[in-house]
mmCIF file of C-alpha atoms in Angstrom:
data_model
loop_
_atom_site.group_PDB
_atom_site.id
_atom_site.type_symbol
_atom_site.label_atom_id
_atom_site.label_comp_id
_atom_site.label_asym_id
_atom_site.label_seq_id
_atom_site.Cartn_x
_atom_site.Cartn_y
_atom_site.Cartn_z
ATOM 1 C CA MET A 258 66.738 163.747 80.391
ATOM 2 C CA ARG A 259 64.272 164.533 83.142
ATOM 3 C CA SER A 260 65.001 162.727 86.440
ATOM 4 C CA LEU A 261 68.458 161.949 85.014
ATOM 5 C CA LEU A 262 70.149 161.182 88.347
ATOM 6 C CA PRO A 263 67.721 158.357 89.343
ATOM 7 C CA ALA A 264 67.689 156.975 85.844
ATOM 8 C CA LEU A 265 71.418 156.821 85.489
ATOM 9 C CA ALA A 266 71.816 155.300 88.938
ATOM 10 C CA LEU A 267 69.406 152.528 88.049
ATOM 11 C CA SER A 268 70.798 151.886 84.603
ATOM 12 C CA LEU A 269 74.231 151.561 86.108
ATOM 13 C CA ALA A 270 72.853 148.984 88.467
ATOM 14 C CA ALA A 271 71.297 147.153 85.562
ATOM 15 C CA THR A 272 74.206 147.044 83.201
ATOM 16 C CA ALA A 273 77.108 146.466 85.542
ATOM 17 C CA GLY A 274 77.871 142.953 86.764
ATOM 18 C CA ALA A 275 80.300 140.069 86.910
ATOM 19 C CA MET A 276 80.607 137.606 84.025
ATOM 20 C CA ALA A 277 78.410 134.509 84.107
ATOM 21 C CA GLN A 278 78.116 132.279 81.110
ATOM 22 C CA SER A 279 79.372 135.140 78.900
ATOM 23 C CA ARG A 280 76.572 137.432 80.114
ATOM 24 C CA PRO A 281 76.944 140.357 82.629
ATOM 25 C CA ALA A 282 75.194 139.839 85.973
ATOM 26 C CA THR A 283 73.447 142.755 87.547
ATOM 27 C CA PHE A 284 75.799 144.301 90.040
ATOM 28 C CA PRO A 285 79.567 144.930 90.778
ATOM 29 C CA THR A 286 81.089 142.123 92.855
ATOM 30 C CA ARG A 287 83.262 144.417 95.105
ATOM 31 C CA ASP A 288 83.109 147.868 96.546
ATOM 32 C CA VAL A 289 83.994 150.648 94.125
ATOM 33 C CA ALA A 290 83.671 154.328 93.476
ATOM 34 C CA VAL A 291 83.347 155.567 89.905
ATOM 35 C CA THR A 292 83.077 159.065 88.435
ATOM 36 C CA TYR A 293 81.313 159.424 85.128
ATOM 37 C CA ASN A 294 80.861 162.003 82.379
ATOM 38 C CA VAL A 295 77.462 162.337 80.769
ATOM 39 C CA LEU A 296 77.612 162.002 76.978
ATOM 40 C CA GLY A 297 75.335 163.355 74.238
ATOM 41 C CA ALA A 298 72.509 165.823 74.206
ATOM 42 C CA ARG A 299 71.053 166.882 77.567
ATOM 43 C CA SER A 300 68.981 169.691 79.054
ATOM 44 C CA PRO A 301 70.710 172.676 80.640
ATOM 45 C CA GLN A 302 69.626 171.389 84.040
ATOM 46 C CA ALA A 303 71.110 167.939 83.581
ATOM 47 C CA PRO A 304 74.459 167.155 85.237
ATOM 48 C CA ARG A 305 77.632 166.955 83.216
ATOM 49 C CA ASP A 306 79.142 164.437 85.543
ATOM 50 C CA PHE A 307 78.286 162.361 88.624
ATOM 51 C CA ALA A 308 79.805 159.922 91.085
ATOM 52 C CA VAL A 309 78.613 156.456 92.042
ATOM 53 C CA ALA A 310 79.738 154.536 95.116
ATOM 54 C CA VAL A 311 78.790 150.869 95.394
ATOM 55 C CA LEU A 312 78.358 148.830 98.589
ATOM 56 C CA ALA A 313 78.468 145.448 96.896
ATOM 57 C CA SER A 314 77.529 143.231 99.844
ATOM 58 C CA GLU A 315 74.235 145.045 100.328
ATOM 59 C CA GLY A 316 73.427 145.919 96.708
ATOM 60 C CA LEU A 317 73.343 149.606 97.341
ATOM 61 C CA LEU A 318 74.521 152.597 95.297
ATOM 62 C CA ARG A 319 75.024 156.182 96.394
ATOM 63 C CA VAL A 320 74.915 158.646 93.475
ATOM 64 C CA GLU A 321 76.066 162.261 93.776
ATOM 65 C CA THR A 322 76.266 165.242 91.444
ATOM 66 C CA SER A 323 76.843 168.976 92.085
ATOM 67 C CA ALA A 324 73.948 169.703 89.745
ATOM 68 C CA LEU A 325 71.307 168.453 92.177
ATOM 69 C CA PRO A 326 70.564 169.443 95.795
ATOM 70 C CA GLY A 327 70.917 166.004 97.348
ATOM 71 C CA TRP A 328 72.158 162.507 96.642
ATOM 72 C CA GLY A 329 70.508 159.364 95.409
ATOM 73 C CA LEU A 330 70.287 156.063 97.255
ATOM 74 C CA ALA A 331 69.393 153.040 95.068
ATOM 75 C CA ASP A 332 68.663 149.518 96.244
ATOM 76 C CA ARG A 333 69.448 147.081 93.437
ATOM 77 C CA ARG A 334 67.565 144.240 95.161
ATOM 78 C CA THR A 335 64.261 146.004 95.508
ATOM 79 C CA GLY A 336 64.467 148.571 92.701
ATOM 80 C CA ARG A 337 63.818 151.310 95.241
ATOM 81 C CA MET A 338 65.399 154.727 94.728
ATOM 82 C CA GLU A 339 65.318 157.619 97.146
ATOM 83 C CA VAL A 340 66.670 161.162 97.035
ATOM 84 C CA VAL A 341 68.211 162.437 100.252
ATOM 85 C CA MET A 342 68.512 166.195 100.868
ATOM 86 C CA ASP A 343 70.865 166.770 103.839
ATOM 87 C CA SER A 344 70.341 170.588 103.876
ATOM 88 C CA MET A 345 66.619 169.983 104.500
ATOM 89 C CA ARG A 346 66.958 166.821 106.586
ATOM 90 C CA MET A 347 64.532 165.207 104.226
ATOM 91 C CA VAL A 348 64.196 162.100 102.073
ATOM 92 C CA THR A 349 61.737 161.572 99.205
ATOM 93 C CA PRO A 350 60.992 158.652 96.840
ATOM 94 C CA SER A 351 62.460 158.885 93.327
ATOM 95 C CA PRO A 352 60.124 160.182 90.686
ATOM 96 C CA LEU A 353 60.717 156.934 88.761
ATOM 97 C CA LYS A 354 57.772 154.456 88.884
ATOM 98 C CA PRO A 355 58.533 151.173 90.640
ATOM 99 C CA GLU A 356 58.101 149.211 87.423
ATOM 100 C CA ASP A 357 60.527 151.499 85.657
ATOM 101 C CA SER A 358 63.029 150.950 88.420
ATOM 102 C CA THR A 359 62.729 147.222 88.011
ATOM 103 C CA ARG A 360 63.104 147.494 84.254
ATOM 104 C CA TYR A 361 66.350 149.393 84.643
ATOM 105 C CA LEU A 362 67.670 147.010 87.256
ATOM 106 C CA ARG A 363 66.901 143.903 85.221
ATOM 107 C CA MET A 364 67.974 145.221 81.787
ATOM 108 C CA ALA A 365 71.219 143.246 81.762
ATOM 109 C CA GLU A 366 69.205 140.038 82.339
ATOM 110 C CA THR A 367 66.639 140.735 79.644
ATOM 111 C CA ALA A 368 68.487 142.653 76.951
ATOM 112 C CA ARG A 369 69.864 140.892 73.946
ATOM 113 C CA LEU A 370 73.702 141.057 74.278
ATOM 114 C CA THR A 371 76.407 140.347 71.726
ATOM 115 C CA ARG A 372 80.082 140.369 72.737
ATOM 116 C CA ALA A 373 82.120 142.771 70.582
ATOM 117 C CA GLY A 374 85.753 142.558 71.649
ATOM 118 C CA THR A 375 87.607 144.325 74.408
ATOM 119 C CA ALA A 376 88.589 147.891 75.254
ATOM 120 C CA SER A 377 89.749 150.097 78.094
ATOM 121 C CA GLN A 378 88.440 153.129 79.845
ATOM 122 C CA ALA A 379 89.607 155.103 82.866
ATOM 123 C CA GLY A 380 92.667 152.804 83.133
ATOM 124 C CA GLN A 381 90.620 149.633 83.343
ATOM 125 C CA SER A 382 90.042 146.790 80.829
ATOM 126 C CA CYS A 383 86.477 145.903 79.856
ATOM 127 C CA THR A 384 84.444 143.690 77.528
ATOM 128 C CA ASN A 385 82.423 145.477 74.843
ATOM 129 C CA TYR A 386 78.743 144.337 74.265
ATOM 130 C CA ARG A 387 76.221 145.448 71.765
ATOM 131 C CA TRP A 388 72.768 145.511 73.465
ATOM 132 C CA GLU A 389 69.221 145.695 72.241
ATOM 133 C CA GLU A 390 66.282 146.291 74.515
ATOM 134 C CA GLY A 391 62.784 147.599 73.949
ATOM 135 C CA GLY A 392 63.635 148.793 70.446
ATOM 136 C CA GLN A 393 66.737 150.619 71.559
ATOM 137 C CA ARG A 394 70.285 149.685 70.757
ATOM 138 C CA GLY A 395 73.749 150.667 71.949
ATOM 139 C CA THR A 396 77.041 149.494 73.375
ATOM 140 C CA ALA A 397 78.360 148.863 76.823
ATOM 141 C CA CYS A 398 81.832 148.134 78.130
ATOM 142 C CA ILE A 399 81.858 146.215 81.455
ATOM 143 C CA THR A 400 84.821 145.005 83.565
ATOM 144 C CA ALA A 401 85.231 141.447 84.572
ATOM 145 C CA ASP A 402 84.128 142.283 88.132
ATOM 146 C CA GLY A 403 81.090 144.129 86.987
ATOM 147 C CA VAL A 404 81.796 147.878 86.619
ATOM 148 C CA LEU A 405 80.247 149.770 83.775
ATOM 149 C CA LEU A 406 82.934 151.897 82.144
ATOM 150 C CA ARG A 407 81.062 153.128 79.136
ATOM 151 C CA GLY A 408 77.503 152.780 78.007
ATOM 152 C CA VAL A 409 75.896 154.646 75.082
ATOM 153 C CA ASN A 410 72.795 154.302 72.912
ATOM 154 C CA GLU A 411 72.816 154.591 69.102
ATOM 155 C CA ARG A 412 72.385 158.362 69.407
ATOM 156 C CA GLY A 413 75.538 158.619 71.430
ATOM 157 C CA GLU A 414 73.787 159.393 74.683
ATOM 158 C CA GLY A 415 75.134 157.759 77.783
ATOM 159 C CA VAL A 416 77.957 157.752 80.265
ATOM 160 C CA GLU A 417 81.736 157.057 80.335
ATOM 161 C CA ALA A 418 83.903 156.528 83.416
ATOM 162 C CA THR A 419 86.705 159.022 84.045
ATOM 163 C CA SER A 420 88.044 157.449 87.268
ATOM 164 C CA VAL A 421 87.620 154.120 89.083
ATOM 165 C CA ALA A 422 88.779 153.495 92.660
ATOM 166 C CA TYR A 423 88.363 150.103 94.322
ATOM 167 C CA GLY A 424 88.247 149.950 98.096
ATOM 168 C CA ARG A 425 85.993 149.391 101.090
ATOM 169 C CA GLN A 426 82.986 151.734 101.263
ATOM 170 C CA ASP A 427 81.676 152.929 104.618
ATOM 171 C CA PRO A 428 78.202 151.471 105.066
ATOM 172 C CA ALA A 429 77.149 154.586 106.984
ATOM 173 C CA ARG A 430 77.239 156.571 103.762
ATOM 174 C CA PHE A 431 74.506 154.354 102.389
ATOM 175 C CA ARG A 432 72.026 154.986 105.231
ATOM 176 C CA VAL A 433 69.385 157.665 105.511
ATOM 177 C CA PRO A 434 70.368 159.575 108.748
ATOM 178 C CA GLU A 435 68.008 159.214 111.675
ATOM 179 C CA GLY A 436 65.547 161.984 112.176
ATOM 180 C CA TYR A 437 65.084 162.855 108.472
ATOM 181 C CA ARG A 438 61.547 163.532 107.433
ATOM 182 C CA ARG A 439 60.060 161.369 104.688
ATOM 183 C CA VAL A 440 58.154 163.457 102.188
ATOM 184 C CA ASP A 441 56.493 162.442 98.960
ATOM 185 C CA LEU A 442 57.081 165.464 96.735
ATOM 186 C CA GLY A 443 54.842 163.982 94.045
ATOM 187 C CA ASP A 444 51.858 163.855 96.430
ATOM 188 C CA MET A 445 52.655 167.393 97.716
ATOM 189 C CA ALA A 446 52.759 168.678 94.110
ATOM 190 C CA ARG A 447 49.521 167.033 93.118
ATOM 191 C CA SER A 448 47.817 168.524 96.253
ATOM 192 C CA LEU A 449 48.861 171.947 94.860
ATOM 193 C CA GLY A 450 47.338 171.142 91.483
ATOM 194 C CA LEU A 451 50.658 170.466 89.796
ATOM 195 C CA SER A 452 50.968 167.588 87.261
ATOM 196 C CA LEU A 453 53.639 164.993 88.156
ATOM 197 C CA PRO A 454 53.724 161.382 87.286
ATOM 198 C CA ARG A 455 52.431 158.928 89.873
ATOM 199 C CA ARG A 456 54.815 156.306 91.096
#
């Protein structure tokens, strides 16, 4: 569950999408804000819930949780993920490796999917899919316009939506404010002799 916030953000970008030839695409088709609960086993430091806002026209997600000192900005098109810390006026790359980001973002395109009926979650209807990817299996319920409402693996770990609000998102909330310092915390830690994965 380490680096849960970036991973969840990118997995949401990967599994949510509009329907195309009975397969989900890779991103919601309109602006939306969704609040999720985290399901299954997790470390004490991991968030219990988080919120995702989607700027559909630019392929951007803003991810927030009270468990972490900042918010995540994910670019679905490039696979890039940054963590923005307003209190420190600082932005740092996600600890996820670029290839891991791409894998999350493309999972809906590469996973084996089987439709499994319909359901509803948070007051919204969705289509159930059984998915298989990289030796892992689970289920996902996705709306017709591309919002992931529930996604779990076979161990019951995953997320479920508790609220869904459609409406225009302010593009300014998806921008790193001017004047923020860009710092690579991984490089900083390694310079101090700490072992962190290289991106």
